[in-house]
Tab-separated table of C-alpha atoms and ligand atoms in Angstrom:
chain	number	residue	atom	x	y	z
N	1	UNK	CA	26.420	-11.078	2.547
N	2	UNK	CA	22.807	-11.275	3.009
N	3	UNK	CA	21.060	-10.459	-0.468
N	4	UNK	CA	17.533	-9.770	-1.728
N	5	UNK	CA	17.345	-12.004	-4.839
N	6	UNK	CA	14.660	-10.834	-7.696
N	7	UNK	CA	13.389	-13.786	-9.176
N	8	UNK	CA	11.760	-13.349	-12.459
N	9	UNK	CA	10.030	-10.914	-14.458
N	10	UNK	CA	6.462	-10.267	-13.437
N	11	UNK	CA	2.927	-8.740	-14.580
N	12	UNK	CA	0.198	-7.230	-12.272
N	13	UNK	CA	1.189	-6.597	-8.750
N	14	UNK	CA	4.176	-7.744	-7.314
N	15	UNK	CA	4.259	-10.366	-4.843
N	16	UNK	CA	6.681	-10.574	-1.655
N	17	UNK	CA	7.249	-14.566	-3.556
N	18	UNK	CA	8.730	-12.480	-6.504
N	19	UNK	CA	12.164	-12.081	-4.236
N	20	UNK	CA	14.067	-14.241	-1.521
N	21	UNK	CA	16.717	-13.713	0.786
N	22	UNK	CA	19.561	-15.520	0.730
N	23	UNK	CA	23.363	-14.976	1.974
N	24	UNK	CA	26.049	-15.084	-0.809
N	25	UNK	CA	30.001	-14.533	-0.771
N	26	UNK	CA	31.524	-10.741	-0.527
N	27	UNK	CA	34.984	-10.265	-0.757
N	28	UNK	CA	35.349	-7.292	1.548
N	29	UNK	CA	37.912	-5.705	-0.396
N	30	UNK	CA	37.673	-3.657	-3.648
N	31	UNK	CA	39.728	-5.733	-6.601
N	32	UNK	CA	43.023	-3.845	-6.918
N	33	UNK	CA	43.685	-1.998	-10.000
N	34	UNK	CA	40.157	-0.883	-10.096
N	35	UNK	CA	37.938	2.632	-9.444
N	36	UNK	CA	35.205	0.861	-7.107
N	37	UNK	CA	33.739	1.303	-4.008
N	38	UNK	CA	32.890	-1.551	-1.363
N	39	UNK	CA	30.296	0.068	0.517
N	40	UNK	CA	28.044	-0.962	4.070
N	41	UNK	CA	24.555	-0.881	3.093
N	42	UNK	CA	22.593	1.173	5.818
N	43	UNK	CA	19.170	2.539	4.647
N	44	UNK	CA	17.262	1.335	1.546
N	45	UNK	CA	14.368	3.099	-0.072
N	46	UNK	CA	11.735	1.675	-1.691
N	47	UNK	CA	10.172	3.517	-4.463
N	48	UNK	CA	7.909	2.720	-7.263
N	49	UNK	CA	9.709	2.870	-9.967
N	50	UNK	CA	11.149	-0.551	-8.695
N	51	UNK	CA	8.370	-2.289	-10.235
N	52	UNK	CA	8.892	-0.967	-13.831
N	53	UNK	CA	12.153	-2.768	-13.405
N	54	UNK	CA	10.885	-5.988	-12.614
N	55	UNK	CA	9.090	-6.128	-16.207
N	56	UNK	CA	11.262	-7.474	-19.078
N	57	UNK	CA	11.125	-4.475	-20.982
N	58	UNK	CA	12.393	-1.787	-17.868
N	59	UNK	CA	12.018	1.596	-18.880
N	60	UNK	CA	13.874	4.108	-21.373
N	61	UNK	CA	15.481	5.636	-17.547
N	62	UNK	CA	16.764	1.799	-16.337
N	63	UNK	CA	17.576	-1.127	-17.342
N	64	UNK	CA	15.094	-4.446	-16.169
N	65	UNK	CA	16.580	-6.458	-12.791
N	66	UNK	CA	18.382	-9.122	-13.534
N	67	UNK	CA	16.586	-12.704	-12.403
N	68	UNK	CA	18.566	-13.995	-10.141
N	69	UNK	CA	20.492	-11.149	-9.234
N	70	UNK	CA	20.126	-8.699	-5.854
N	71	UNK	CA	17.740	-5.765	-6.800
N	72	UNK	CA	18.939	-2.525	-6.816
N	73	UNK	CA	17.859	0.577	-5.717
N	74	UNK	CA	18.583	4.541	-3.970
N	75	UNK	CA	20.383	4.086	-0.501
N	76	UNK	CA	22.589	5.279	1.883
N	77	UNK	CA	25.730	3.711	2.282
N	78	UNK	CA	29.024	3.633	4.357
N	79	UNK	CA	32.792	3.206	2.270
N	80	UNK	CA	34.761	0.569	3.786
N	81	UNK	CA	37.267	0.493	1.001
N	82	UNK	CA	38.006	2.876	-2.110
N	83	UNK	CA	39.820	2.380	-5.339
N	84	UNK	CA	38.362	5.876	-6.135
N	85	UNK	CA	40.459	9.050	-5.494
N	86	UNK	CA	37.208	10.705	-4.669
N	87	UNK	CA	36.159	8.507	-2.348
N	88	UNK	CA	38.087	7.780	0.747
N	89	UNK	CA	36.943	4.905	3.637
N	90	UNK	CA	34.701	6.097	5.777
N	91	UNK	CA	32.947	8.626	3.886
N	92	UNK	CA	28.648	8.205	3.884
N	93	UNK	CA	27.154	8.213	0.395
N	94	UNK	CA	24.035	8.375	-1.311
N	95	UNK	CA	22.636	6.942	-4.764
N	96	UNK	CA	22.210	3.456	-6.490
N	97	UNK	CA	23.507	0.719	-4.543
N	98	UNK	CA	22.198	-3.291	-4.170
N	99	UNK	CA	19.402	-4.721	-1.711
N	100	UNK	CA	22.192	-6.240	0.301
N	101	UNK	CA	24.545	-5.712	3.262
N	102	UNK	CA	27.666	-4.821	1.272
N	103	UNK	CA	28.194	-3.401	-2.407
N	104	UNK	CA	30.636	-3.643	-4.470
N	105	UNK	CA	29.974	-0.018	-6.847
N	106	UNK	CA	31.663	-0.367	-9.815
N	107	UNK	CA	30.048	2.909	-10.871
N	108	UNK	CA	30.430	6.062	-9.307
N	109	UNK	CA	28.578	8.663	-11.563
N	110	UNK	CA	25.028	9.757	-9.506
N	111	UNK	CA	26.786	9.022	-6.114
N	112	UNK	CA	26.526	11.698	-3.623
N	113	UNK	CA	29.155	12.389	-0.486
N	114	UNK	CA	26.703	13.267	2.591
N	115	UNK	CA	28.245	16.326	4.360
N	116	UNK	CA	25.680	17.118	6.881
N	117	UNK	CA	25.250	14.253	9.286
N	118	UNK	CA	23.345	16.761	11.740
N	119	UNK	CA	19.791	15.228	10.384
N	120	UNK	CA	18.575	11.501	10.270
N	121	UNK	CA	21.324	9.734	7.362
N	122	UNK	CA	17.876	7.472	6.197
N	123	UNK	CA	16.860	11.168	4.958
N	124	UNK	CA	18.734	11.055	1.987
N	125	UNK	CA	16.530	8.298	0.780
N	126	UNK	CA	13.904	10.815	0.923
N	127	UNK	CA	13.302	14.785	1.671
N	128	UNK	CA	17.271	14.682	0.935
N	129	UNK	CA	17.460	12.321	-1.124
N	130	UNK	CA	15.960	11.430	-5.331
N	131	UNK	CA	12.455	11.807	-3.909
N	132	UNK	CA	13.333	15.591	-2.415
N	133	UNK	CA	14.949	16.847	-5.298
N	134	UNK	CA	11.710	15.181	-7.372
N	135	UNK	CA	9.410	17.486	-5.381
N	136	UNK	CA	11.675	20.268	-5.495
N	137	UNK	CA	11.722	20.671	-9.474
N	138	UNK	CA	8.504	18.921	-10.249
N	139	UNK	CA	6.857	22.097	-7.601
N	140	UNK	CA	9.292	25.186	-8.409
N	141	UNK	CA	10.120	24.439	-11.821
N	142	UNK	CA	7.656	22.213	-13.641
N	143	UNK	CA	4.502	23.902	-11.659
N	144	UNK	CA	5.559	27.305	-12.428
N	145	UNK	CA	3.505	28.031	-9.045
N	146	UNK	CA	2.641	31.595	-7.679
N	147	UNK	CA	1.240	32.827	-4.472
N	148	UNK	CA	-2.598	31.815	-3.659
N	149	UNK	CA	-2.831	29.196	-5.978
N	150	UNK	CA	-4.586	26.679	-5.911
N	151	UNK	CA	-2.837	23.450	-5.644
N	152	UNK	CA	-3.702	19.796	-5.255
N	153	UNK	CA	-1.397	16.634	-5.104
N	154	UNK	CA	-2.144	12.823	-5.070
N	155	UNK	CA	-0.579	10.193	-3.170
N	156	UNK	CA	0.010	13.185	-1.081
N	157	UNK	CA	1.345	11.658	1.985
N	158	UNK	CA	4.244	9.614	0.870
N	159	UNK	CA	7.986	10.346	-0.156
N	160	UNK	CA	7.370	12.823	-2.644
N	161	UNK	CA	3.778	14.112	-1.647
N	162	UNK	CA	3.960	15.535	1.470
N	163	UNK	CA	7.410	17.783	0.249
N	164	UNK	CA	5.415	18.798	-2.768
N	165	UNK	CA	2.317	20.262	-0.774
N	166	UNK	CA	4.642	21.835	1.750
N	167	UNK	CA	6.788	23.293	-0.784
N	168	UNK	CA	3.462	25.077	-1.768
N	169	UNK	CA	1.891	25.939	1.814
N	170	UNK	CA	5.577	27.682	2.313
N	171	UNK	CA	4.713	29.579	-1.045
N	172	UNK	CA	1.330	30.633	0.219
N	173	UNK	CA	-1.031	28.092	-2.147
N	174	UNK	CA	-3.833	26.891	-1.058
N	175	UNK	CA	-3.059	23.116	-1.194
N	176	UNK	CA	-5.118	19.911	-0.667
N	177	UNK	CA	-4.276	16.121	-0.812
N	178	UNK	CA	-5.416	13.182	-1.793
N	179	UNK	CA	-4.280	9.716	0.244
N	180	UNK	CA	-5.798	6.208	0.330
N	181	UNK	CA	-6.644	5.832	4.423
N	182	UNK	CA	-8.174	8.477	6.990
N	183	UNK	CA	-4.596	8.146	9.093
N	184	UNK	CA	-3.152	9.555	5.705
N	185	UNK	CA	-5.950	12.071	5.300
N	186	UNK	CA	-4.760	13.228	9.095
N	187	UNK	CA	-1.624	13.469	8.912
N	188	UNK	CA	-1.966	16.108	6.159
N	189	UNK	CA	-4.068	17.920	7.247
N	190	UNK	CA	-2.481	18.033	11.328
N	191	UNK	CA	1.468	17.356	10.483
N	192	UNK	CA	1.834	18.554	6.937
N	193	UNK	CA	-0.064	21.681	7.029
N	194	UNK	CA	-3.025	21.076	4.095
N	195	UNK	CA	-5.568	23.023	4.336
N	196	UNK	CA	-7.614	20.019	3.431
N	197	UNK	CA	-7.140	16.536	2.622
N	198	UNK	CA	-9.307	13.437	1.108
N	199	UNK	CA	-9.712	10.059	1.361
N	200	UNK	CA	-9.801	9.043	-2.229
N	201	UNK	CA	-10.709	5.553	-1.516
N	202	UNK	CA	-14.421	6.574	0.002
N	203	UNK	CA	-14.987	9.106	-2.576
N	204	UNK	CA	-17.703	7.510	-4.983
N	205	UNK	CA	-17.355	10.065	-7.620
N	206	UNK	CA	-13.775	11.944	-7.842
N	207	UNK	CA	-14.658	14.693	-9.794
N	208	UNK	CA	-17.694	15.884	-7.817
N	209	UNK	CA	-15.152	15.526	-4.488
N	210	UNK	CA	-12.842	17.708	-6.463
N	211	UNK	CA	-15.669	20.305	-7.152
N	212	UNK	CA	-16.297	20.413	-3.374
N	213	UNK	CA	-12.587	21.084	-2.546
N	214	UNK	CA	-11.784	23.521	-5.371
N	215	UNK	CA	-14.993	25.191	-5.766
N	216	UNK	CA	-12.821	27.695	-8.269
N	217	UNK	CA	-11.117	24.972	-10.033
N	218	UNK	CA	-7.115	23.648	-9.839
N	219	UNK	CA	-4.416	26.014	-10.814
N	220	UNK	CA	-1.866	23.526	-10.328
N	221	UNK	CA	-1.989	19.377	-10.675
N	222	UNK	CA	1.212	17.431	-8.978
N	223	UNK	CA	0.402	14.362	-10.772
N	224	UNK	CA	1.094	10.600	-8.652
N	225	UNK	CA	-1.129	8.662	-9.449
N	226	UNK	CA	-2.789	8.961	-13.118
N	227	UNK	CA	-5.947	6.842	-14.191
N	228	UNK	CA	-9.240	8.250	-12.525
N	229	UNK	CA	-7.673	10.794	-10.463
N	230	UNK	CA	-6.104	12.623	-13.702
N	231	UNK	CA	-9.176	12.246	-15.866
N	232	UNK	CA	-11.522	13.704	-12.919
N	233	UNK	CA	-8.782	16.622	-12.316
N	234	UNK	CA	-8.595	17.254	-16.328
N	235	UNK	CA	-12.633	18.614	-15.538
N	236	UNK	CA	-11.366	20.971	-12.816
N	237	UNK	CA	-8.678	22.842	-14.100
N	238	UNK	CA	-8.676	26.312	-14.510
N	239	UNK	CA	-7.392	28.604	-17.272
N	240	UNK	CA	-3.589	28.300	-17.670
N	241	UNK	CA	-3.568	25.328	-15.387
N	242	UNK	CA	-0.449	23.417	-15.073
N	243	UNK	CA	0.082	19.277	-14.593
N	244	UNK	CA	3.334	18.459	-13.697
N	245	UNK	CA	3.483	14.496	-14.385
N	246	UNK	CA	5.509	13.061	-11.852
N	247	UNK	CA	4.357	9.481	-11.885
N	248	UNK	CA	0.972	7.708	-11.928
N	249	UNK	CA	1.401	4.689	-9.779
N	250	UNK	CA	-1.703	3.511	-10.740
N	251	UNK	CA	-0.622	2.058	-14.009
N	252	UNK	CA	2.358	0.288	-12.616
N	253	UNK	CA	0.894	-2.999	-12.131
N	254	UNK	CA	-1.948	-2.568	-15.735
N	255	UNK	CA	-0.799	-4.817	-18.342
N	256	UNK	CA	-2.373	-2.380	-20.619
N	257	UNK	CA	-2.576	1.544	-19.074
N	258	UNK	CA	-6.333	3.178	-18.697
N	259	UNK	CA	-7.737	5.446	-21.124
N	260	UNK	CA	-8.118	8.996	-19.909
N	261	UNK	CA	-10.981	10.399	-21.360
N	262	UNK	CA	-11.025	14.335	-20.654
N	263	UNK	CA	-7.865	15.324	-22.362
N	264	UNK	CA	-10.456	18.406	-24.819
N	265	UNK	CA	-10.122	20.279	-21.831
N	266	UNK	CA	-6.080	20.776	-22.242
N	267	UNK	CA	-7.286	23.079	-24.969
N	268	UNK	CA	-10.691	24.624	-24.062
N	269	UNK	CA	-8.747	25.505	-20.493
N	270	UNK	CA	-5.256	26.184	-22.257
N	271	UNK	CA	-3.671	23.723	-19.452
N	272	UNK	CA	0.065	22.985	-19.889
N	273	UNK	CA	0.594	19.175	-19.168
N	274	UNK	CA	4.606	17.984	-18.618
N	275	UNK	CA	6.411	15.266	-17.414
N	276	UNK	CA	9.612	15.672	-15.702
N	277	UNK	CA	12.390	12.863	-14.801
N	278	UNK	CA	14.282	13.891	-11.509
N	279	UNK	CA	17.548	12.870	-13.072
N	280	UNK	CA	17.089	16.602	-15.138
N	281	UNK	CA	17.468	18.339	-12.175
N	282	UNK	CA	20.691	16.591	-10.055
N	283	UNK	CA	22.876	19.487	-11.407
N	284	UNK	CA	20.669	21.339	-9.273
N	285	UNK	CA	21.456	18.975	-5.943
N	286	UNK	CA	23.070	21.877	-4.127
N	287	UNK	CA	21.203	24.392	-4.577
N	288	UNK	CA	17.977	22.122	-3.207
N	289	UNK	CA	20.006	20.709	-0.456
N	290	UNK	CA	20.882	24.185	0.763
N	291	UNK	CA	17.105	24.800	0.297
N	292	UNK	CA	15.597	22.084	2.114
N	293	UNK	CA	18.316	21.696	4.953
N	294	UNK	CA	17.478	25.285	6.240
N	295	UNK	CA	13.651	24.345	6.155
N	296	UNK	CA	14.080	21.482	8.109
N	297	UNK	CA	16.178	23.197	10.828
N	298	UNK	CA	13.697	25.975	11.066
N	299	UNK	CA	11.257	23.660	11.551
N	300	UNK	CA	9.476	25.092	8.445
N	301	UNK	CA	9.278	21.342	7.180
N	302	UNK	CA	8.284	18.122	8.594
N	303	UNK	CA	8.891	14.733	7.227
N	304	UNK	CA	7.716	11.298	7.977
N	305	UNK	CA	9.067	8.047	7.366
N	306	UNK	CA	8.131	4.497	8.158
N	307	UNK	CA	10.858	2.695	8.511
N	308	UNK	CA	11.085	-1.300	8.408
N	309	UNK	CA	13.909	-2.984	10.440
N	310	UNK	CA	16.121	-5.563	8.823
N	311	UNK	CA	16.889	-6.589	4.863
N	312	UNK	CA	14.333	-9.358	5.658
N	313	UNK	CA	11.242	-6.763	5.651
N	314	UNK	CA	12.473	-5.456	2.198
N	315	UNK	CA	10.254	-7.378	-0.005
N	316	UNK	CA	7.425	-6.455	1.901
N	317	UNK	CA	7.949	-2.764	2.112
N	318	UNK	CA	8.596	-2.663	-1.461
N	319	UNK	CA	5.110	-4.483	-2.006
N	320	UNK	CA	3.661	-2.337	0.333
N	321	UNK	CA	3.736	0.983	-2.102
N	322	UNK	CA	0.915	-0.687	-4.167
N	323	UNK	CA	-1.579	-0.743	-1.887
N	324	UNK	CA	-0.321	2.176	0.298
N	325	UNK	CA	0.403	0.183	3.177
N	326	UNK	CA	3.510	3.099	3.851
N	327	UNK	CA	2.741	5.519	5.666
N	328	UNK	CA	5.440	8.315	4.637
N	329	UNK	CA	8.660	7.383	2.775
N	330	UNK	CA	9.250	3.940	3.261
N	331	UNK	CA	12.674	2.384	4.420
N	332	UNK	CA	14.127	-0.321	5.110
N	333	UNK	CA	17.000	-0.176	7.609
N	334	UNK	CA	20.177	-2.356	7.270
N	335	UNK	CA	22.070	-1.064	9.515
N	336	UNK	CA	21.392	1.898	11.464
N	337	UNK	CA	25.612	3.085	11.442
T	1	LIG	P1	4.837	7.112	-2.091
T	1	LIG	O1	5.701	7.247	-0.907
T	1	LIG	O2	3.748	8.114	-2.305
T	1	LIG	O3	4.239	5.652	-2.092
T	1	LIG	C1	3.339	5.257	-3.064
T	1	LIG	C2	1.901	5.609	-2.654
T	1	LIG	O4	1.100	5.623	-3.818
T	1	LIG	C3	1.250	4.600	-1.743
T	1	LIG	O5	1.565	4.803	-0.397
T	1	LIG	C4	-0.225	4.820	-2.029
T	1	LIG	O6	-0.709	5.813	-1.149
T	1	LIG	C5	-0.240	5.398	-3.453
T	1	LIG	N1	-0.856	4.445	-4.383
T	1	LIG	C6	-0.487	3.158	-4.602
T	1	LIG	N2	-1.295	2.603	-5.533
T	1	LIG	C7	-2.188	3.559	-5.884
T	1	LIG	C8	-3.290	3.592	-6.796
T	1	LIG	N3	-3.624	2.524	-7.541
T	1	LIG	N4	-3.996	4.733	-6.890
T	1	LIG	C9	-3.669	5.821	-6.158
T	1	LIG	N5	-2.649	5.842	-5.277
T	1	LIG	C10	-1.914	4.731	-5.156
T	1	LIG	O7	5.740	7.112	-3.423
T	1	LIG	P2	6.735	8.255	-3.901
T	1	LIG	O8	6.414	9.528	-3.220
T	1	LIG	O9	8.096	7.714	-3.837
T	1	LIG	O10	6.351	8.399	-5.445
T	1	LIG	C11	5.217	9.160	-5.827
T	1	LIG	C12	5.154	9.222	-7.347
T	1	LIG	O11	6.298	9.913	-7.845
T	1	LIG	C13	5.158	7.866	-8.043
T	1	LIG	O12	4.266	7.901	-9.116
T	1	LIG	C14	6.597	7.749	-8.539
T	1	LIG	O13	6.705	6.855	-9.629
T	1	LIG	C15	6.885	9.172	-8.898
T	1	LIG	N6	8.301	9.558	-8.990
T	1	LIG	C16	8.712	10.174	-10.139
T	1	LIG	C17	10.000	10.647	-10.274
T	1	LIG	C18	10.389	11.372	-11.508
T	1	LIG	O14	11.570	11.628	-11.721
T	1	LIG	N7	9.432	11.756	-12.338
T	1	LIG	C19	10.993	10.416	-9.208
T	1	LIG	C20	10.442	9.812	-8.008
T	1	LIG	C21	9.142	9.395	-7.918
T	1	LIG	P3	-2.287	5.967	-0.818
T	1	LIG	O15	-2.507	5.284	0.494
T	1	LIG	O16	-2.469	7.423	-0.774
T	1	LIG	O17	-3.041	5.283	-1.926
C-alpha cells in the first residue's frame, strides 16, 4: 500500500521534504465485527487547509496530522469491502479518506455515495465536491448577492474561485478576478466568463488597480486570500457591502498573521464581514448537487482541473497551492477506475 507519510510539524511554507512515500502493509479486508469501509483510493484533492494541519496546533475544524502517519484529505474512492449496511462493495464515494492506495474508513459520517457517474468522478473533489458546495453557500448565502452587482473574487481561478465568479455571471453581476499569472488572468476572462480579470502579482498598488476595475466601488468581496488584498478591498467597498470570508491563503504559511489596517470603513460603509465553514452547509449537499449538475450539462458552467498523475506527485501538488503553481483545482490521480 503505497502511502504519503507526513513527517513533522512545520512553520512557513511547506516543503515537498516535509512528506515521503513509502509502501506499508494493507490487509485488504475490513476486520470482522466492525462498521468500516476498505476503500480504492482514486482521486485526491489538494486543498489548503492541508497546511493548517501540518502545524501542531491544527485548527478548531481538524485535528493536526499525525508525524509519521499518511496525510489525509477529501477524495474519491472505490468500496472493495463493507462492514457498513450502507455501504455495499462497489459503490464510489466521496469525503475524507488517506493519501494512499487503499483506506481502511473507520468513520463513515461526511461520506457521500456518488450517484451520477455521467461527469468526470475526480469532480467530486471539486465543482462536486467540499470546494463546490464552499462556493455555493459562501456566493448564494453568505453574499446575499442580487442582480448587477458588483462582485470581485481572489484566487479566482482555482477550486473554489472560478465556481464563485460563475455562480455570479449566471446571476447577472458584474464580476472580476484576481489570479497570480497572466495564463490565470486568461482563463477568466476567455473560459470562465469575467468580465475582467487581474494579475495581482504586477499590480504595484492594489487598491488603485481596484479603483480602475470598480470605478463605483465592490458590492460584494469573496474573500481567498486576506492580507493586502482585503485591506486594499476594505477602501473600495460600497454601502451595504458584503465580505464573505472564505479563506485567506495568504496567512497560511505567517508565523504571526498581517495586520489589516482599513477595518473604520466596516462602519463608515456599513459593510457586513462573515466567515463561513463549508461543513454548515452539507445538509444542503442535494439541493447544490441538483444545482450544479444541471449547470454543467447545459453547459452553463465550465470547470478546470489540473490533474497530477500518480501518489508520487502528491507532495508536490499539495506544495504547489502556495505559490499558485495549479492551475484550476488541483488533483492528484491514483487510479483513474
Ligand atoms: P485554489 O485552487 O484557489 O488554490 C490556491 C490558490 O491560492 C493558488 O493557486 C494561488 O493562486 C493562490 N495563492 C496562494 N498563495 C497566495 C498568496 N500568498 N496570495 C494570494 N493568492 C495566493 O484553492 P481553493 O479554491 O481550494 O481554496 C480557496 C480558498 O478557499 C482558500 O483560502 C481555502 O482555505 C478556502 N476554503 C474555505 C472553505 C471554508 O469552508 N471556509 C472550504 C474550502 C476552501 P494565484 O496564482 O492566483 O496566486
Amino acid at each position: 500500500n503505497k502511502q504519503v507519510i507526513f513527517k513533522d510539524y512545520i512553520t512557513g511554507f511547506p516543503k515537498e521534504s516535509d512528506m515521503h512515500v513509502t509502501t506499508g502493509n494493507i490487509k485488504l479486508k475490513v476486520p470482522a465485527g466492525t462498521k468500516a469501509l476498505l476503500v480504492k483510493n482514486l482521486y485526491l484533492s489538494c486543498d489548503p487547509y492541508m497546511r493548517i494541519l501540518m502545524r501542531s496546533q491544527g485548527s478548531d475544524l481538524f485535528s493536526p496530522y499525525t508525524p509519521g502517519s499518511p496525510i489525509t484529505g477529501f477524495g474519491v474512492a472505490k468500496v472493495l469491502d463493507s462492514g457498513h449496511p450502507d455501504f455495499k462493495e462497489g459503490d464510489l464515494v466521496w469525503g475524507t479518506t488517506g493519501w494512499e492506495e487503499y483506506s481502511l474508513l473507520t468513520a463513515t459520517e461526511g461520506l457521500f455515495k456518488i450517484q451520477h457517474t455521467e461527469v468526470p468522478l475526480s469532480y467530486y473533489t471539486g465543482i462536486l465536491g467540499m470546494p463546490g458546495i464552499t462556493a455555493y453557500a459562501g456566493f448564494y448565502e453568505v453574499c446575499s448577492p442580487k442582480k448587477g452587482e458588483y462582485v470581485f473574487v481572489s484566487a479566482a481561478s482555482g477550486a473554489v474561485g472560478q465556481l464563485v465568479g460563475q455562480f455570479a455571471k449566471l446571476m447577472g453581476c458584474y464580476v472580476v478576478g484576481s489570479a497570480g499569472s497572466k495564463e490565470k488572468v486568461e482563463l477568466l476572462k476567455n473560459k470562465f466568463g469575467f468580465d475582467d480579470a487581474f494579475n495581482y502579482k504586477e499590480e504595484p498598488d492594489l487598491n488603485a488597480a481596484l479603483k480602475r476595475y470598480f470605478p463605483e466601488g465592490i458590492d460584494i468581496y469573496f474573500e481567498n486570500v486576506g492580507g493586502k488584498m482585503l485591506d486594499a478591498v476594505l477602501l473600495n467597498m460600497r454601502i451595504h457591502g458584503r465580505i464573505a470570508v472564505c479563506g485567506m491563503i495568504s496567512q497560511y504559511n505567517l508565523d504571526q498573521p498581517e495586520g489589516v489596517h482599513n477595518l473604520m470603513t466596516i462602519v463608515y460603509k456599513t459593510v457586513r464581514i462573515e466567515g463561513f465553514s463549508v461543513f454548515d452547509y452539507y445538509p444542503q449537499y442535494s439541493k447544490f448537487l441538483d444545482h450544479v449538475l444541471a449547470y454543467i450539462k447545459d453547459g452553463k458552467i465550465k470547470y478546470v482541473e489540473d490533474l497530477a498523475e500518480g501518489l508520487e506527485s502528491g507532495p508536490a501538488a499539495l506544495i504547489g497551492l502556495f505559490s499558485g503553481r495549479n492551475v484550476g483545482k488541483q488533483v492528484v490521480v491514483v487510479d483513474h477506475r
